[in-house]
mmCIF file of C-alpha atoms in Angstrom:
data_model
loop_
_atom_site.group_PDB
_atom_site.id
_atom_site.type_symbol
_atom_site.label_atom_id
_atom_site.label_comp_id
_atom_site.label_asym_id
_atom_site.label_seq_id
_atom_site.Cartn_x
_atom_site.Cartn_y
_atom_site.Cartn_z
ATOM 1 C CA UNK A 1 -9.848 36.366 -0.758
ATOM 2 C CA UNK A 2 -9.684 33.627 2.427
ATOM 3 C CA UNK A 3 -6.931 30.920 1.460
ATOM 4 C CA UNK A 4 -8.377 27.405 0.547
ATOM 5 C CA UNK A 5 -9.809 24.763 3.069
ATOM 6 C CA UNK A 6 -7.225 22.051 2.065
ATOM 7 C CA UNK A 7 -4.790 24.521 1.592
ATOM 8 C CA UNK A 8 -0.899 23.027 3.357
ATOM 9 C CA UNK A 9 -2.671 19.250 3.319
ATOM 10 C CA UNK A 10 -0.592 16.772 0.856
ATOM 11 C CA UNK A 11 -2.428 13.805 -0.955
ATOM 12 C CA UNK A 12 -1.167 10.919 -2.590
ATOM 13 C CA UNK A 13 -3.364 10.103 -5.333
ATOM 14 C CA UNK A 14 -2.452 6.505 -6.133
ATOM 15 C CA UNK A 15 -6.029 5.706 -7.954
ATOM 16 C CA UNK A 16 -6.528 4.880 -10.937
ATOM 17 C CA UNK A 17 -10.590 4.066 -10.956
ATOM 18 C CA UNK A 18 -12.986 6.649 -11.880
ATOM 19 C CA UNK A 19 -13.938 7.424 -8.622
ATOM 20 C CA UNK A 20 -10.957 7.799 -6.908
ATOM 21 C CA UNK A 21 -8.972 10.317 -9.241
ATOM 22 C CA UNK A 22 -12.447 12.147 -9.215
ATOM 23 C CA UNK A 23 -12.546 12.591 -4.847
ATOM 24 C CA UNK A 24 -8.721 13.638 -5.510
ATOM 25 C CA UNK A 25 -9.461 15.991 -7.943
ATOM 26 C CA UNK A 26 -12.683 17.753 -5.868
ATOM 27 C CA UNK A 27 -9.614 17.376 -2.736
ATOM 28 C CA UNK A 28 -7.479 19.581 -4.992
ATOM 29 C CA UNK A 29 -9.865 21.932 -5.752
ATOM 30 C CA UNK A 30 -10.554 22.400 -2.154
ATOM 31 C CA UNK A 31 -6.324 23.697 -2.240
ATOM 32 C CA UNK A 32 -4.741 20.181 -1.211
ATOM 33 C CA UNK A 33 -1.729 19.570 -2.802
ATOM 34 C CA UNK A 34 -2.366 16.082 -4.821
ATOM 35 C CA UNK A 35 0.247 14.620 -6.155
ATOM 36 C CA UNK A 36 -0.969 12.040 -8.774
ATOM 37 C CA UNK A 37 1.188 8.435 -8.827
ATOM 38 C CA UNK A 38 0.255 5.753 -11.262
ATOM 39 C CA UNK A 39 1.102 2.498 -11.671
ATOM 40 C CA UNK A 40 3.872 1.775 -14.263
ATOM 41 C CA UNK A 41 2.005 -0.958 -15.410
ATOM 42 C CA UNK A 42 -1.644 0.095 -16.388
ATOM 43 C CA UNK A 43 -1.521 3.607 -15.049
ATOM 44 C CA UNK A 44 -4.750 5.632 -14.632
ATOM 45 C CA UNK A 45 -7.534 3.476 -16.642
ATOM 46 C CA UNK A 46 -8.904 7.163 -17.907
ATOM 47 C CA UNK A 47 -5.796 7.652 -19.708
ATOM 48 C CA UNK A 48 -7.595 4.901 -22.255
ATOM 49 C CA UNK A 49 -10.919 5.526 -21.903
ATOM 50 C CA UNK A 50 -11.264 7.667 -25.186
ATOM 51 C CA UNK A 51 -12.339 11.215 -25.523
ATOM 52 C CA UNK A 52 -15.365 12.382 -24.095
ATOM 53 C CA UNK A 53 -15.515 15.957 -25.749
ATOM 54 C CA UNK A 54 -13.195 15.983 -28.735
ATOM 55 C CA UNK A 55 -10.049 16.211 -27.498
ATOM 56 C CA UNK A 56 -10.886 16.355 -23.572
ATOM 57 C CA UNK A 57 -10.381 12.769 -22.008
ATOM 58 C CA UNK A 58 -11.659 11.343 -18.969
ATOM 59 C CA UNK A 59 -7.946 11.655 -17.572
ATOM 60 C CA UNK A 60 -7.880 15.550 -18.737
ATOM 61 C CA UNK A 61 -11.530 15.733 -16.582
ATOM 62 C CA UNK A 62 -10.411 14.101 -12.949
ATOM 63 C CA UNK A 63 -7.225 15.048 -12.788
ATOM 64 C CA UNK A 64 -7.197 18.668 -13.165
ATOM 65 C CA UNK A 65 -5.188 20.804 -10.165
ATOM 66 C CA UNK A 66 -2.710 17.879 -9.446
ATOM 67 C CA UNK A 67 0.565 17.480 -9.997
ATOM 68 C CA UNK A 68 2.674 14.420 -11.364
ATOM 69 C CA UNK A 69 5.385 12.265 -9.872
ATOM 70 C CA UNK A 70 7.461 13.238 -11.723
ATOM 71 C CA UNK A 71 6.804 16.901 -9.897
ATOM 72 C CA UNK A 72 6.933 15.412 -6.739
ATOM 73 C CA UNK A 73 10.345 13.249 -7.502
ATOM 74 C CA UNK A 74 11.626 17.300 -8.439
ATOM 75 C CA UNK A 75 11.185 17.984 -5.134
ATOM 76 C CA UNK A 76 13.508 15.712 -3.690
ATOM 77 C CA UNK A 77 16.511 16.119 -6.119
ATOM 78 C CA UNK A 78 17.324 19.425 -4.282
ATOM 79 C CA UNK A 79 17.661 17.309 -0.994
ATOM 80 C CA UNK A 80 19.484 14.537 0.456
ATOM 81 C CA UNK A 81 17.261 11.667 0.900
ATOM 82 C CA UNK A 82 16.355 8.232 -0.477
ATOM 83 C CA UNK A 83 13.201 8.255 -2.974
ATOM 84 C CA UNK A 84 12.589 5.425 -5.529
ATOM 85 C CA UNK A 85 8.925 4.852 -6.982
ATOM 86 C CA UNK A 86 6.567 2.482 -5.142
ATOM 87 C CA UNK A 87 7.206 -1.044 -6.837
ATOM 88 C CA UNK A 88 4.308 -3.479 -7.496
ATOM 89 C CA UNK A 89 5.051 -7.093 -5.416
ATOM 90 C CA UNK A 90 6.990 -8.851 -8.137
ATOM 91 C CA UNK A 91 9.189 -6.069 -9.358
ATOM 92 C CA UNK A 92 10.249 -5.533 -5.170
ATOM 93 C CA UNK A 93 11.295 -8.935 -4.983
ATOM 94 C CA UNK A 94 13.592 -8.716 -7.544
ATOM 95 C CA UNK A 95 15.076 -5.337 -6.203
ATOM 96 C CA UNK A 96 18.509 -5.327 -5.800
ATOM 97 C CA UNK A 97 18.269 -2.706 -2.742
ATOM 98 C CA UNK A 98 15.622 -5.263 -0.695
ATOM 99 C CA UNK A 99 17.865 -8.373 -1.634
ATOM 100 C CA UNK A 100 21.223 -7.502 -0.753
ATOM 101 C CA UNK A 101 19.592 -6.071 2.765
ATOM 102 C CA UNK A 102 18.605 -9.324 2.947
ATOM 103 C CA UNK A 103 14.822 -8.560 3.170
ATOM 104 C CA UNK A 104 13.192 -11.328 0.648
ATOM 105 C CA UNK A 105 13.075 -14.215 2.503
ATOM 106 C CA UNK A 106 11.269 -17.493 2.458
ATOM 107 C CA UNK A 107 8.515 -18.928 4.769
ATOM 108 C CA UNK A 108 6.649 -21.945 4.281
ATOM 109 C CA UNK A 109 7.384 -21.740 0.571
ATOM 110 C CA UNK A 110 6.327 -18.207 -0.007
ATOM 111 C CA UNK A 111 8.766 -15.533 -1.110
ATOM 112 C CA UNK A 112 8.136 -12.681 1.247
ATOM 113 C CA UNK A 113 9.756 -9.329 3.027
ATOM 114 C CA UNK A 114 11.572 -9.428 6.228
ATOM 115 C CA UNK A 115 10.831 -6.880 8.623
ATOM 116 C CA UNK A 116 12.910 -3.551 7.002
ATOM 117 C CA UNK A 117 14.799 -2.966 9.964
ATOM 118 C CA UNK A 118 18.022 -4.672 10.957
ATOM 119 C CA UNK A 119 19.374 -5.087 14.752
ATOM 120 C CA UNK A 120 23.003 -6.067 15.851
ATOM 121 C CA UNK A 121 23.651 -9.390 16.432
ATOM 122 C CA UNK A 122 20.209 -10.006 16.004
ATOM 123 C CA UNK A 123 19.436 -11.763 12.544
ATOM 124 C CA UNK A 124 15.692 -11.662 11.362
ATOM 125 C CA UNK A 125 14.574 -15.751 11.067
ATOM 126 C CA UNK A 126 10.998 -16.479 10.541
ATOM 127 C CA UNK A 127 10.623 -19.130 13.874
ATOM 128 C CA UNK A 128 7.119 -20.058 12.713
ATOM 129 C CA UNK A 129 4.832 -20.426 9.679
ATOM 130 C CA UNK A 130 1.563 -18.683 9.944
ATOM 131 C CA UNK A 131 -0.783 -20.485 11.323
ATOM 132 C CA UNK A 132 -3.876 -22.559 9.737
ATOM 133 C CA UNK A 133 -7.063 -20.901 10.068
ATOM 134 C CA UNK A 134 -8.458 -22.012 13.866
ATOM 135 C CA UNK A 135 -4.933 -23.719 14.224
ATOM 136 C CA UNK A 136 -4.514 -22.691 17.959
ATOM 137 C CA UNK A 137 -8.579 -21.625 18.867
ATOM 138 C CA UNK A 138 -8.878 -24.702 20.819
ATOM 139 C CA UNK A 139 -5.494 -24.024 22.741
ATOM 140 C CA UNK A 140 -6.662 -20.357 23.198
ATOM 141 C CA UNK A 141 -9.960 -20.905 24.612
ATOM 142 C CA UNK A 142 -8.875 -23.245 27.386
ATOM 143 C CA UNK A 143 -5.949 -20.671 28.425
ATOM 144 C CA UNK A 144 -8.434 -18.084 29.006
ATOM 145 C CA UNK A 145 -10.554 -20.602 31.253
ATOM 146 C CA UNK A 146 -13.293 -21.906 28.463
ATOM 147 C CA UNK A 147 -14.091 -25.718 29.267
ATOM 148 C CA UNK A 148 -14.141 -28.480 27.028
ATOM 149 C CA UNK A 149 -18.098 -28.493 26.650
ATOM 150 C CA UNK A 150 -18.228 -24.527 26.124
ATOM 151 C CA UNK A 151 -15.471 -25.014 23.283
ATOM 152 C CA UNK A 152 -17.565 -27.884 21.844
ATOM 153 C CA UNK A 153 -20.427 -25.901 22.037
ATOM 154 C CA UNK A 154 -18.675 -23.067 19.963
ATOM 155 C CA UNK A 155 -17.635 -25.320 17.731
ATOM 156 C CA UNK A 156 -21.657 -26.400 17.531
ATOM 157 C CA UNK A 157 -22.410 -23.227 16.362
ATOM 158 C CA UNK A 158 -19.503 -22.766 14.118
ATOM 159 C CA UNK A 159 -17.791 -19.980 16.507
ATOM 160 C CA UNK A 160 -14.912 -21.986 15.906
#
């Protein structure tokens, strides 16, 4: 017997919509080696979507051949490496990790995440705000040789 198509090919099956965990699963079947992740909050919505054949659930019927994080988290006890589970936007901002690396940082406001990189004597700083939509078209345009009545006419036909 031949070995599997998707046999040595790793998937990350962070779906949770009946459509998605059902590609993953026909992906596993094919030999790939899905590892299923949920979300800690509202996890796979098949996992409360009732039975379908007396006991059998919609999870139990998409998610067959797959293995679970906490499989996948096995893996990487026996090595030396960092692995934490994929936080939703909220809970990262309160991570103690990403805050004491100084990566939440404030722009314009908003609470957001500083590049996760750090260079000597080179402190991240957010120099500008993004800009407002069509902010710099004008500015653009006329760099790259567009005259005043081409930019008006653009903004005619609401180009710009």
């Amino acid at each position: 017997m031949r070995s599997p198509p998707l046999a040595g090919l790793r998937v990350l099956d962070l779906t949770r919509l009946l459509p998605g965990p059902l590609a993953s699963m026909h992906l596993a079947d094919l030999g790939a080696d899905v590892i299923k992740i949920e979300d800690t909050g509202a996890g796979d919505y098949a996992r409360s979507a009732g039975a379908v054949h007396g006991d059998i659930s919609y999870f139990q019927l998409v998610n067959r051949n797959k293995r679970s994080f906490a499989a996948w988290t096995a893996l990487f006890e026996r090595v030396d490496c960092c692995v934490t589970p994929v936080l939703r936007f909220e809970e990262s901002l309160q991570n103690e990790q990403f805050q004491a690396r100084g990566m939440i940082v404030e722009v314009a406001g908003f609470k957001q995440f500083a590049p996760p990189y750090q260079i000597s004597e080179l402190p991240f700083e957010a120099r500008l705000p993004p800009p407002a939509a069509g902010e710099h078209s004008e500015e653009i345009l006329r760099e790259n040789g567009f005259s005043a009545d081409e930019i008006a006419g653009l903004r005619a036909q609401k180009v710009i």
